[in-house]
PDB file of C-alpha atoms in Angstrom:
ATOM      1  CA  MET A   5       0.099   0.217   0.097  1.00  0.00           C
ATOM      2  CA  SER A   6       1.384   3.632  -0.740  1.00  0.00           C
ATOM      3  CA  ILE A   7      -0.344   7.103  -0.750  1.00  0.00           C
ATOM      4  CA  ARG A   8      -0.432   8.454  -4.442  1.00  0.00           C
ATOM      5  CA  LEU A   9      -0.567  11.888  -5.670  1.00  0.00           C
ATOM      6  CA  ILE A  10      -3.796  13.830  -6.081  1.00  0.00           C
ATOM      7  CA  VAL A  11      -4.212  15.386  -8.750  1.00  0.00           C
ATOM      8  CA  LYS A  12      -5.057  19.385  -8.551  1.00  0.00           C
ATOM      9  CA  HIS A  13      -7.804  21.281 -10.787  1.00  0.00           C
ATOM     10  CA  PRO A  14      -7.713  21.885 -13.321  1.00  0.00           C
ATOM     11  CA  ASP A  15      -5.601  18.617 -14.892  1.00  0.00           C
ATOM     12  CA  PRO A  16      -7.881  17.115 -17.603  1.00  0.00           C
ATOM     13  CA  VAL A  17      -8.715  13.960 -15.554  1.00  0.00           C
ATOM     14  CA  LEU A  18     -10.947  15.848 -13.376  1.00  0.00           C
ATOM     15  CA  ARG A  19     -12.317  16.018 -16.450  1.00  0.00           C
ATOM     16  CA  GLU A  20     -13.428  13.299 -18.329  1.00  0.00           C
ATOM     17  CA  ARG A  21     -16.104  10.539 -17.680  1.00  0.00           C
ATOM     18  CA  ALA A  22     -14.418   7.870 -15.379  1.00  0.00           C
ATOM     19  CA  GLN A  23     -14.323   4.279 -17.546  1.00  0.00           C
ATOM     20  CA  GLU A  24     -15.809   1.570 -15.664  1.00  0.00           C
ATOM     21  CA  VAL A  25     -14.060  -1.525 -14.154  1.00  0.00           C
ATOM     22  CA  THR A  26     -14.532  -4.614 -16.192  1.00  0.00           C
ATOM     23  CA  LYS A  27     -11.488  -6.687 -13.734  1.00  0.00           C
ATOM     24  CA  PHE A  28     -11.430  -7.266 -10.251  1.00  0.00           C
ATOM     25  CA  ASN A  29      -8.170  -8.704  -9.761  1.00  0.00           C
ATOM     26  CA  ALA A  30      -4.613  -7.842  -7.678  1.00  0.00           C
ATOM     27  CA  ASN A  31      -3.995  -3.940  -9.632  1.00  0.00           C
ATOM     28  CA  LEU A  32      -7.770  -3.330  -8.769  1.00  0.00           C
ATOM     29  CA  HIS A  33      -6.903  -4.575  -5.316  1.00  0.00           C
ATOM     30  CA  LYS A  34      -4.512  -2.508  -4.791  1.00  0.00           C
ATOM     31  CA  LEU A  35      -5.833   0.805  -6.671  1.00  0.00           C
ATOM     32  CA  LEU A  36      -8.116   0.965  -3.696  1.00  0.00           C
ATOM     33  CA  ASP A  37      -5.789  -0.136  -1.134  1.00  0.00           C
ATOM     34  CA  ASP A  38      -3.625   3.269  -2.347  1.00  0.00           C
ATOM     35  CA  MET A  39      -6.955   5.317  -2.523  1.00  0.00           C
ATOM     36  CA  ALA A  40      -8.100   5.001   1.425  1.00  0.00           C
ATOM     37  CA  ASP A  41      -3.889   5.153   1.953  1.00  0.00           C
ATOM     38  CA  THR A  42      -4.154   8.547   0.258  1.00  0.00           C
ATOM     39  CA  MET A  43      -7.266   9.734   1.843  1.00  0.00           C
ATOM     40  CA  TYR A  44      -6.440   8.915   5.226  1.00  0.00           C
ATOM     41  CA  ASP A  45      -3.066  10.278   4.551  1.00  0.00           C
ATOM     42  CA  ALA A  46      -4.579  13.796   2.842  1.00  0.00           C
ATOM     43  CA  ASP A  47      -7.282  13.920   5.773  1.00  0.00           C
ATOM     44  CA  GLY A  48     -10.534  13.596   3.175  1.00  0.00           C
ATOM     45  CA  VAL A  49     -13.383  11.606   3.869  1.00  0.00           C
ATOM     46  CA  GLY A  50     -13.696  10.156   0.123  1.00  0.00           C
ATOM     47  CA  LEU A  51     -11.535  10.135  -2.561  1.00  0.00           C
ATOM     48  CA  ALA A  52     -12.349   8.993  -6.397  1.00  0.00           C
ATOM     49  CA  ALA A  53     -10.096   6.924  -8.428  1.00  0.00           C
ATOM     50  CA  PRO A  54      -9.245   9.615 -10.923  1.00  0.00           C
ATOM     51  CA  GLN A  55      -8.411  11.907  -8.545  1.00  0.00           C
ATOM     52  CA  ILE A  56      -5.413   9.607  -8.425  1.00  0.00           C
ATOM     53  CA  GLY A  57      -5.337  10.240 -12.048  1.00  0.00           C
ATOM     54  CA  ILE A  58      -6.538   7.124 -12.505  1.00  0.00           C
ATOM     55  CA  SER A  59      -9.677   7.425 -14.971  1.00  0.00           C
ATOM     56  CA  LYS A  60     -11.622   3.953 -13.282  1.00  0.00           C
ATOM     57  CA  ARG A  61     -15.247   4.290 -11.623  1.00  0.00           C
ATOM     58  CA  VAL A  62     -13.863   3.612  -8.295  1.00  0.00           C
ATOM     59  CA  ILE A  63     -14.725   5.478  -4.892  1.00  0.00           C
ATOM     60  CA  VAL A  64     -13.573   5.492  -1.321  1.00  0.00           C
ATOM     61  CA  VAL A  65     -15.576   6.545   1.378  1.00  0.00           C
ATOM     62  CA  ASP A  66     -15.607   7.233   5.073  1.00  0.00           C
ATOM     63  CA  VAL A  67     -17.108   9.789   7.217  1.00  0.00           C
ATOM     64  CA  GLY A  68     -16.426   8.511  10.373  1.00  0.00           C
ATOM     65  CA  ASP A  69     -19.486   6.371  10.791  1.00  0.00           C
ATOM     66  CA  GLU A  70     -20.591   2.952  12.017  1.00  0.00           C
ATOM     67  CA  HIS A  71     -19.961   2.191   8.180  1.00  0.00           C
ATOM     68  CA  GLU A  72     -16.134   3.025   8.343  1.00  0.00           C
ATOM     69  CA  LEU A  73     -14.084   2.207   5.269  1.00  0.00           C
ATOM     70  CA  ILE A  74     -16.932   1.850   2.090  1.00  0.00           C
ATOM     71  CA  GLU A  75     -14.481   0.478  -1.282  1.00  0.00           C
ATOM     72  CA  MET A  76     -17.034   0.834  -4.748  1.00  0.00           C
ATOM     73  CA  VAL A  77     -16.570  -0.223  -7.347  1.00  0.00           C
ATOM     74  CA  ASN A  78     -18.781   1.325 -10.635  1.00  0.00           C
ATOM     75  CA  PRO A  79     -21.049   2.840  -8.434  1.00  0.00           C
ATOM     76  CA  GLU A  80     -24.265   4.365  -8.818  1.00  0.00           C
ATOM     77  CA  ILE A  81     -27.090   6.068  -7.767  1.00  0.00           C
ATOM     78  CA  VAL A  82     -30.669   4.767  -8.099  1.00  0.00           C
ATOM     79  CA  LEU A  83     -32.605   6.085  -6.112  1.00  0.00           C
ATOM     80  CA  ALA A  84     -32.722  10.262  -4.991  1.00  0.00           C
ATOM     81  CA  GLU A  85     -34.811  12.385  -2.659  1.00  0.00           C
ATOM     82  CA  GLY A  86     -35.116  15.351  -0.338  1.00  0.00           C
ATOM     83  CA  GLU A  87     -32.418  18.113  -0.295  1.00  0.00           C
ATOM     84  CA  GLN A  88     -29.648  19.300   1.401  1.00  0.00           C
ATOM     85  CA  LEU A  89     -27.104  22.392   1.545  1.00  0.00           C
ATOM     86  CA  GLY A  90     -23.948  22.025   3.031  1.00  0.00           C
ATOM     87  CA  PRO A  91     -20.277  23.213   2.762  1.00  0.00           C
ATOM     88  CA  GLU A  92     -17.746  20.663   0.741  1.00  0.00           C
ATOM     89  CA  GLY A  93     -14.936  21.060   0.525  1.00  0.00           C
ATOM     90  CA  CYS A  94     -11.888  18.780  -1.805  1.00  0.00           C
ATOM     91  CA  LEU A  95      -8.253  17.440  -1.739  1.00  0.00           C
ATOM     92  CA  SER A  96      -8.171  18.730  -5.797  1.00  0.00           C
ATOM     93  CA  ILE A  97      -8.996  21.999  -5.035  1.00  0.00           C
ATOM     94  CA  PRO A  98      -7.060  22.747  -1.969  1.00  0.00           C
ATOM     95  CA  GLY A  99      -8.187  26.093  -0.558  1.00  0.00           C
ATOM     96  CA  LEU A 100     -11.780  26.893  -1.266  1.00  0.00           C
ATOM     97  CA  GLN A 101     -14.729  25.131  -0.700  1.00  0.00           C
ATOM     98  CA  GLY A 102     -18.542  25.634  -1.389  1.00  0.00           C
ATOM     99  CA  ASP A 103     -22.102  25.717  -0.726  1.00  0.00           C
ATOM    100  CA  VAL A 104     -23.780  22.393  -2.650  1.00  0.00           C
ATOM    101  CA  LYS A 105     -27.483  21.585  -3.060  1.00  0.00           C
ATOM    102  CA  ARG A 106     -27.556  17.529  -3.021  1.00  0.00           C
ATOM    103  CA  ALA A 107     -30.002  14.853  -2.462  1.00  0.00           C
ATOM    104  CA  ASN A 108     -30.707  14.298   1.784  1.00  0.00           C
ATOM    105  CA  ARG A 109     -31.269  10.209   1.034  1.00  0.00           C
ATOM    106  CA  ILE A 110     -30.031   8.396  -2.360  1.00  0.00           C
ATOM    107  CA  VAL A 111     -29.534   4.616  -2.328  1.00  0.00           C
ATOM    108  CA  ILE A 112     -26.205   3.433  -4.244  1.00  0.00           C
ATOM    109  CA  LYS A 113     -25.370   0.385  -5.893  1.00  0.00           C
ATOM    110  CA  GLY A 114     -22.222  -1.029  -7.144  1.00  0.00           C
ATOM    111  CA  GLN A 115     -19.540  -3.597  -6.942  1.00  0.00           C
ATOM    112  CA  ASP A 116     -17.256  -4.394  -4.212  1.00  0.00           C
ATOM    113  CA  ARG A 117     -13.534  -5.396  -4.551  1.00  0.00           C
ATOM    114  CA  HIS A 118     -14.479  -8.683  -5.997  1.00  0.00           C
ATOM    115  CA  GLY A 119     -17.390  -7.776  -8.201  1.00  0.00           C
ATOM    116  CA  LYS A 120     -20.117  -9.277  -5.600  1.00  0.00           C
ATOM    117  CA  PRO A 121     -23.008  -6.132  -5.888  1.00  0.00           C
ATOM    118  CA  ILE A 122     -23.102  -4.174  -3.026  1.00  0.00           C
ATOM    119  CA  GLN A 123     -26.110  -1.452  -2.238  1.00  0.00           C
ATOM    120  CA  TYR A 124     -26.092   1.586   0.612  1.00  0.00           C
ATOM    121  CA  ASP A 125     -28.959   3.558   1.982  1.00  0.00           C
ATOM    122  CA  SER A 126     -27.509   6.418   2.657  1.00  0.00           C
ATOM    123  CA  THR A 127     -28.584  10.095   4.370  1.00  0.00           C
ATOM    124  CA  GLU A 128     -27.281  13.048   5.079  1.00  0.00           C
ATOM    125  CA  PHE A 129     -23.224  13.707   5.668  1.00  0.00           C
ATOM    126  CA  LEU A 130     -22.597  10.119   4.158  1.00  0.00           C
ATOM    127  CA  SER A 131     -25.334  10.610   1.353  1.00  0.00           C
ATOM    128  CA  ARG A 132     -23.519  14.479   0.041  1.00  0.00           C
ATOM    129  CA  ALA A 133     -20.216  12.335   0.041  1.00  0.00           C
ATOM    130  CA  PHE A 134     -21.157   9.861  -1.999  1.00  0.00           C
ATOM    131  CA  GLN A 135     -22.690  12.197  -4.221  1.00  0.00           C
ATOM    132  CA  HIS A 136     -18.977  14.148  -4.670  1.00  0.00           C
ATOM    133  CA  GLU A 137     -17.213  11.325  -5.385  1.00  0.00           C
ATOM    134  CA  ILE A 138     -19.539  10.264  -7.687  1.00  0.00           C
ATOM    135  CA  ASP A 139     -19.469  13.558  -9.570  1.00  0.00           C
ATOM    136  CA  HIS A 140     -16.000  12.667 -10.023  1.00  0.00           C
ATOM    137  CA  LEU A 141     -16.197   9.360 -11.672  1.00  0.00           C
ATOM    138  CA  ASN A 142     -18.451  12.112 -14.316  1.00  0.00           C
ATOM    139  CA  GLY A 143     -16.359  14.463 -14.529  1.00  0.00           C
ATOM    140  CA  VAL A 144     -18.255  16.898 -12.245  1.00  0.00           C
ATOM    141  CA  LEU A 145     -16.803  19.405  -9.247  1.00  0.00           C
ATOM    142  CA  PHE A 146     -18.443  20.717  -6.285  1.00  0.00           C
ATOM    143  CA  ILE A 147     -17.437  24.039  -8.067  1.00  0.00           C
ATOM    144  CA  ASP A 148     -19.335  23.122 -11.342  1.00  0.00           C
ATOM    145  CA  SER A 149     -22.377  23.292  -9.185  1.00  0.00           C
ATOM    146  CA  ALA A 150     -21.720  25.023  -5.413  1.00  0.00           C
ATOM    147  CA  GLU A 151     -24.185  28.030  -4.698  1.00  0.00           C
ATOM    148  CA  SER A 152     -21.489  29.827  -3.383  1.00  0.00           C
ATOM    149  CA  VAL A 153     -17.398  29.287  -3.626  1.00  0.00           C
ATOM    150  CA  TYR A 154     -15.235  30.675  -0.796  1.00  0.00           C
ATOM    151  CA  GLU A 155     -12.003  30.634   0.570  1.00  0.00           C
ATOM    152  CA  ALA A 156     -11.845  27.268   2.854  1.00  0.00           C
ATOM    153  CA  ARG A 157     -12.020  28.306   6.994  1.00  0.00           C
ATOM    154  CA  LYS A 158      -9.524  26.545   8.956  1.00  0.00           C
ATOM    155  CA  PRO A 159      -9.432  22.557  10.251  1.00  0.00           C
ATOM    156  CA  GLU A 160     -10.590  24.087  13.732  1.00  0.00           C
ATOM    157  CA  ASP A 161     -13.425  25.908  11.921  1.00  0.00           C
ATOM    158  CA  GLN A 162     -15.252  22.848   9.466  1.00  0.00           C
ATOM    159  CA  GLU A 163     -18.388  21.036  11.032  1.00  0.00           C
ATOM    160  CA  GLN A 164     -18.573  18.802   7.784  1.00  0.00           C
ATOM    161  CA  ASP A 165     -16.212  18.478   4.543  1.00  0.00           C
ATOM    162  CA  GLY A 166     -16.267  16.579   1.469  1.00  0.00           C
ATOM    163  CA  ASP A 167     -13.276  14.905   0.129  1.00  0.00           C
TER     164      ASP A 167
END
């Protein structure tokens, strides 16, 4: 396992639609392990493969709740309802935050590292993190949909943050 370099905006890989994963093998397992290590090292709560320069539909999320680390391959939102507005930041856009409107509840399905189908029904912060990371897989950044963008607050002032 190793820590990878996080690519920064405006790197073109952040604007691409990531490719579906079709091979569930040791390379994918190493990618997932490295993504988790990279996310934790950067004090993030989520990371998408394009953020480390890999155009694959792979995300990791850990918002510090009972789910702990969630790995998802080829994630897709199958239900979205309600609405929430909250602050988000991004490891690929350091120094900025924005207020982004998201669905309050989503159902997301995908696959685990072995290709087995998995599904999560999430609300609030976990829902926001999933939506933020899936946006990355579609070449969308939080600054594209933020109602306002502003200089990031100091970590001790932040209640919630994106990846």
